[in-house]
Amino acid sequence: MSRRQDETIALSETNANYIAYEDISRALSSYPDTILEIELLGKSHLLPQGTTLLQDGHCIAVPKSKLLQAFIVARQIFFTIRQNCRLDEEQSLRHATAVILLLDSEHLTAANARKRLIQLQLSENRGNHRAILEVELCWVNGYLTSHSHRHTKSPVLWGHRRWLVEQTLSLGLKPNILQDLKIVIFKAAERHPRNYYAWSHLRWLLDHQFDSRNSENRWSKFLPDFQEIATIVQDWCLNHPWDTSGFSFLLFFLTRSKSKQLMISVFSAILKVTIAYSWVHESVWMFLRTMATLDQVDFGVERTISAIQEITVAQPDAINSLQNLQKWLSRQNQ
């Protein structure tokens, strides 16, 4: 192959990379006030020639091969302007970081660059502070609830969201826990089952709703949302009985509430469904056995042992694990 042909191919590849970058970065910034639905496509999804991605409103599907092309350009732009970014280059830096983090969700340098851009906007009073933070929250929520397992369980992205919430709290604004639970936590937990990072973020959100110096009555201030959170998390867990992270959060939430009535209500409801469907999921039984031994659920051990005996008849394959659980409960009750 001649040198001229090599140069022609290299130029063609460079142009293709820039086209991919422009198309993807434009799509990622096309709905700043809406949570994007993002999906990365594999080799089996062939797009029409000349098409970089598929987009229908806020729903975007990007082939990984095109994203890799865009990443090459985004990385060049990012490391060229990140150190001494001028005001007219900030949008380019923001677009570059969006592409970088779509391919590499653990790119901490790119996430920190976005934080610095926001800090500059806030410190220089460029626009409404709340609006600036909400736009960034929409962006990160789209990545955290995408169809990519890496993004839904990314410590860097969850950390970025936590930082944004902290900035919101510093303005005297409280996050909407119920809204975050329904549109971010639940979706991330469904896209990536047993999503410890998502449920840990919810724990953190709840802890930061209250004044830590007044821990004795911290949960009572949260009613009536408190009751609703318990109900919808319980329903979610019953629809995902294999998800140990969801049940762990529910246990945390109930024990922190110190509400005997609520504990008994949730325990009884989950035990009833478990018996009805003869569930043997470890996540369910870890929850039930722990709840049964709490002082607030004073009848729990007897009812749980009775349920175990009933389910072992319907599910003989699980007899060993359930009988071990029964022995453990009996020892705790002595």
GROMACS .gro file of C-alpha atoms in nm, residues 86-235:
model
  150
   86ARG     CA    1  -1.158   2.932   2.878
   87LEU     CA    2  -1.517   3.040   2.914
   88ASP     CA    3  -1.588   2.975   2.546
   89GLU     CA    4  -1.442   2.622   2.580
   90GLU     CA    5  -1.650   2.509   2.876
   91GLN     CA    6  -1.928   2.366   2.662
   92SER     CA    7  -1.674   2.168   2.460
   93LEU     CA    8  -1.523   2.033   2.781
   94ARG     CA    9  -1.867   1.937   2.909
   95HIS     CA   10  -1.949   1.754   2.585
   96ALA     CA   11  -1.613   1.574   2.589
   97THR     CA   12  -1.661   1.451   2.946
   98ALA     CA   13  -2.010   1.325   2.861
   99VAL     CA   14  -1.871   1.108   2.582
  100ILE     CA   15  -1.576   0.990   2.792
  101LEU     CA   16  -1.797   0.886   3.083
  102LEU     CA   17  -2.039   0.710   2.852
  103LEU     CA   18  -1.758   0.479   2.745
  104ASP     CA   19  -1.565   0.473   3.073
  105SER     CA   20  -1.793   0.528   3.371
  106GLU     CA   21  -1.495   0.515   3.611
  107HIS     CA   22  -1.308   0.806   3.451
  108LEU     CA   23  -1.266   1.004   3.772
  109THR     CA   24  -1.073   1.286   3.604
  110ALA     CA   25  -1.362   1.355   3.367
  111ALA     CA   26  -1.614   1.350   3.652
  112ASN     CA   27  -1.400   1.592   3.853
  113ALA     CA   28  -1.376   1.823   3.553
  114ARG     CA   29  -1.756   1.845   3.546
  115LYS     CA   30  -1.753   1.930   3.917
  116ARG     CA   31  -1.507   2.212   3.855
  117LEU     CA   32  -1.725   2.352   3.577
  118ILE     CA   33  -2.025   2.357   3.810
  119GLN     CA   34  -1.823   2.518   4.088
  120LEU     CA   35  -1.718   2.791   3.846
  121GLN     CA   36  -2.077   2.852   3.742
  122LEU     CA   37  -2.193   2.870   4.103
  123SER     CA   38  -1.907   3.086   4.228
  124GLU     CA   39  -1.946   3.334   3.944
  125ASN     CA   40  -2.327   3.339   3.972
  126ARG     CA   41  -2.384   3.236   3.613
  127GLY     CA   42  -2.754   3.167   3.607
  128ASN     CA   43  -2.987   3.014   3.862
  129HIS     CA   44  -2.795   2.786   4.099
  130ARG     CA   45  -3.080   2.541   4.138
  131ALA     CA   46  -3.128   2.512   3.762
  132ILE     CA   47  -2.756   2.448   3.709
  133LEU     CA   48  -2.759   2.161   3.959
  134GLU     CA   49  -3.084   2.015   3.827
  135VAL     CA   50  -2.947   1.998   3.472
  136GLU     CA   51  -2.641   1.809   3.596
  137LEU     CA   52  -2.860   1.579   3.807
  138CYS     CA   53  -3.067   1.498   3.498
  139TRP     CA   54  -2.750   1.412   3.311
  140VAL     CA   55  -2.606   1.182   3.578
  141ASN     CA   56  -2.947   1.021   3.644
  142GLY     CA   57  -2.960   0.922   3.278
  143TYR     CA   58  -2.625   0.746   3.305
  144LEU     CA   59  -2.712   0.577   3.636
  145THR     CA   60  -3.038   0.439   3.495
  146SER     CA   61  -2.900   0.344   3.154
  147HIS     CA   62  -2.903  -0.010   3.017
  148SER     CA   63  -2.530  -0.042   3.085
  149HIS     CA   64  -2.446  -0.245   3.396
  150ARG     CA   65  -2.121  -0.056   3.440
  151HIS     CA   66  -2.299   0.277   3.469
  152THR     CA   67  -2.580   0.169   3.699
  153LYS     CA   68  -2.323   0.038   3.946
  154SER     CA   69  -2.049   0.297   3.898
  155PRO     CA   70  -1.895   0.432   4.222
  156VAL     CA   71  -1.771   0.739   4.033
  157LEU     CA   72  -2.115   0.829   3.897
  158TRP     CA   73  -2.294   0.762   4.227
  159GLY     CA   74  -2.028   0.971   4.397
  160HIS     CA   75  -2.088   1.249   4.146
  161ARG     CA   76  -2.459   1.239   4.223
  162ARG     CA   77  -2.389   1.253   4.595
  163TRP     CA   78  -2.172   1.559   4.541
  164LEU     CA   79  -2.453   1.727   4.346
  165VAL     CA   80  -2.701   1.656   4.625
  166GLU     CA   81  -2.455   1.806   4.875
  167GLN     CA   82  -2.440   2.123   4.666
  168THR     CA   83  -2.820   2.129   4.661
  169LEU     CA   84  -2.833   2.091   5.038
  170SER     CA   85  -2.582   2.374   5.079
  171LEU     CA   86  -2.833   2.601   4.903
  172GLY     CA   87  -3.094   2.511   5.163
  173LEU     CA   88  -3.284   2.284   4.923
  174LYS     CA   89  -3.383   1.931   5.016
  175PRO     CA   90  -3.390   1.649   4.762
  176ASN     CA   91  -3.720   1.483   4.681
  177ILE     CA   92  -3.661   1.138   4.831
  178LEU     CA   93  -3.975   0.980   4.688
  179GLN     CA   94  -3.900   1.106   4.340
  180ASP     CA   95  -3.538   0.992   4.356
  181LEU     CA   96  -3.651   0.653   4.484
  182LYS     CA   97  -3.898   0.598   4.201
  183ILE     CA   98  -3.710   0.733   3.901
  184VAL     CA   99  -3.347   0.666   3.995
  185ILE     CA  100  -3.299   0.404   4.268
  186PHE     CA  101  -3.567   0.160   4.154
  187LYS     CA  102  -3.467   0.184   3.789
  188ALA     CA  103  -3.096   0.143   3.861
  189ALA     CA  104  -3.174  -0.154   4.087
  190GLU     CA  105  -3.382  -0.315   3.813
  191ARG     CA  106  -3.124  -0.254   3.542
  192HIS     CA  107  -2.855  -0.406   3.764
  193PRO     CA  108  -3.001  -0.649   4.023
  194ARG     CA  109  -2.856  -0.645   4.376
  195ASN     CA  110  -2.733  -0.293   4.314
  196TYR     CA  111  -2.565  -0.219   4.644
  197TYR     CA  112  -2.449   0.124   4.525
  198ALA     CA  113  -2.801   0.242   4.444
  199TRP     CA  114  -2.947   0.135   4.780
  200SER     CA  115  -2.648   0.276   4.969
  201HIS     CA  116  -2.710   0.607   4.798
  202LEU     CA  117  -3.069   0.599   4.923
  203ARG     CA  118  -2.945   0.532   5.277
  204TRP     CA  119  -2.719   0.833   5.246
  205LEU     CA  120  -3.004   1.050   5.113
  206LEU     CA  121  -3.221   0.959   5.411
  207ASP     CA  122  -2.946   1.026   5.662
  208HIS     CA  123  -2.889   1.370   5.514
  209GLN     CA  124  -3.255   1.462   5.540
  210PHE     CA  125  -3.219   1.503   5.913
  211ASP     CA  126  -3.015   1.691   6.165
  212SER     CA  127  -2.770   1.439   6.309
  213ARG     CA  128  -2.771   1.625   6.641
  214ASN     CA  129  -3.138   1.537   6.685
  215SER     CA  130  -3.117   1.166   6.608
  216GLU     CA  131  -3.379   1.062   6.864
  217ASN     CA  132  -3.673   1.205   6.670
  218ARG     CA  133  -3.516   1.223   6.327
  219TRP     CA  134  -3.757   0.980   6.160
  220SER     CA  135  -4.076   1.122   6.308
  221LYS     CA  136  -4.019   1.443   6.111
  222PHE     CA  137  -4.033   1.251   5.787
  223LEU     CA  138  -4.399   1.144   5.809
  224PRO     CA  139  -4.611   1.098   5.600
  225ASP     CA  140  -4.345   1.028   5.333
  226PHE     CA  141  -4.193   0.781   5.574
  227GLN     CA  142  -4.496   0.552   5.557
  228GLU     CA  143  -4.511   0.577   5.180
  229ILE     CA  144  -4.144   0.494   5.140
  230ALA     CA  145  -4.187   0.182   5.353
  231THR     CA  146  -4.487   0.074   5.146
  232ILE     CA  147  -4.334   0.121   4.801
  233VAL     CA  148  -4.002  -0.038   4.901
  234GLN     CA  149  -4.194  -0.333   5.045
  235ASP     CA  150  -4.387  -0.369   4.719
   0.00000   0.00000   0.00000
